[in-house]
Short mmCIF file of C-alpha atoms in Angstrom, two decimals:
data_model
loop_
_atom_site.label_atom_id
_atom_site.label_comp_id
_atom_site.label_asym_id
_atom_site.label_seq_id
_atom_site.Cartn_x
_atom_site.Cartn_y
_atom_site.Cartn_z
CA UNK M 88 -80.55 129.47 77.57
CA UNK M 89 -83.61 130.77 75.81
CA UNK M 90 -87.03 129.18 76.43
CA UNK M 91 -87.20 127.62 72.95
CA UNK M 92 -83.82 125.93 73.39
CA UNK M 93 -84.92 124.56 76.75
CA UNK M 94 -88.08 123.11 75.26
CA UNK M 95 -86.11 121.38 72.49
CA UNK M 96 -83.75 119.86 75.06
CA UNK M 97 -86.66 118.53 77.10
CA UNK M 98 -88.29 116.99 74.04
CA UNK M 99 -85.11 115.16 73.05
CA UNK M 100 -84.86 113.34 76.39
CA UNK M 101 -86.25 109.80 75.93
CA UNK M 102 -88.64 109.41 78.87
CA UNK M 103 -90.01 106.08 77.62
CA UNK M 104 -87.23 104.27 79.50
CA UNK M 105 -87.99 105.91 82.83
CA UNK M 106 -90.08 104.18 85.44
CA UNK M 107 -90.99 105.73 88.81
CA UNK M 108 -90.82 102.35 90.59
CA UNK M 109 -88.92 99.15 89.90
CA UNK M 110 -89.23 95.61 91.18
CA UNK M 111 -86.51 94.47 93.51
CA UNK M 112 -85.62 91.73 91.04
CA UNK M 113 -85.10 94.21 88.19
CA UNK M 114 -83.09 96.52 90.44
CA UNK M 115 -80.84 93.55 91.30
CA UNK M 116 -80.36 92.73 87.61
CA UNK M 117 -79.45 96.30 86.68
CA UNK M 118 -77.25 97.07 89.68
CA UNK M 119 -75.53 93.70 90.04
CA UNK M 120 -76.44 93.54 93.74
CA UNK M 121 -77.98 90.42 95.28
CA UNK M 122 -81.61 90.25 96.37
CA UNK M 123 -80.60 89.88 100.02
CA UNK M 124 -78.53 93.05 99.90
CA UNK M 125 -81.39 95.00 98.29
CA UNK M 126 -83.85 93.73 100.89
CA UNK M 127 -81.44 94.74 103.65
CA UNK M 128 -80.96 98.21 102.18
CA UNK M 129 -84.73 98.67 102.05
CA UNK M 130 -85.21 97.46 105.64
CA UNK M 131 -82.46 99.81 106.88
CA UNK M 132 -83.87 102.75 104.89
CA UNK M 133 -80.82 103.09 102.60
CA UNK M 134 -82.89 102.34 99.52
CA UNK M 135 -86.27 104.08 99.23
CA UNK M 136 -89.22 101.82 98.60
CA UNK M 137 -92.97 101.93 98.24
CA UNK M 138 -95.48 99.14 98.74
CA UNK M 139 -97.92 98.60 95.89
CA UNK M 140 -100.40 95.89 96.69
CA UNK M 141 -98.28 93.12 98.17
CA UNK M 142 -95.08 94.09 96.39
CA UNK M 143 -92.32 96.27 97.79
CA UNK M 144 -90.92 98.29 94.88
CA UNK M 145 -87.79 100.42 94.70
CA UNK M 146 -88.82 104.09 94.49
CA UNK M 147 -86.62 105.26 91.61
CA UNK M 148 -87.87 108.86 91.80
CA UNK M 149 -86.83 109.25 95.43
CA UNK M 150 -83.55 107.39 94.83
CA UNK M 151 -82.71 109.74 91.95
CA UNK M 152 -83.66 112.78 94.03
CA UNK M 153 -81.51 111.56 96.95
CA UNK M 154 -78.54 111.04 94.64
CA UNK M 155 -78.92 114.50 93.09
CA UNK M 156 -79.26 116.15 96.50
CA UNK M 157 -76.05 114.55 97.73
CA UNK M 158 -74.06 115.48 94.61
#
């Protein structure tokens, strides 16, 4: 792939829908998993999280990286 083609591909990716962190509530809505399960996954270290202020947020960047590394 030539550099120009790569640049065009990167531009066409809609990054406006990407968020580096997500509330636990939103993660539950999108994944169909209950809040208790998500909290348990975070406590056990299965789901990466980061604390921002008083809120524990799902770290979507690390989760994506973990999924790509295991694939």
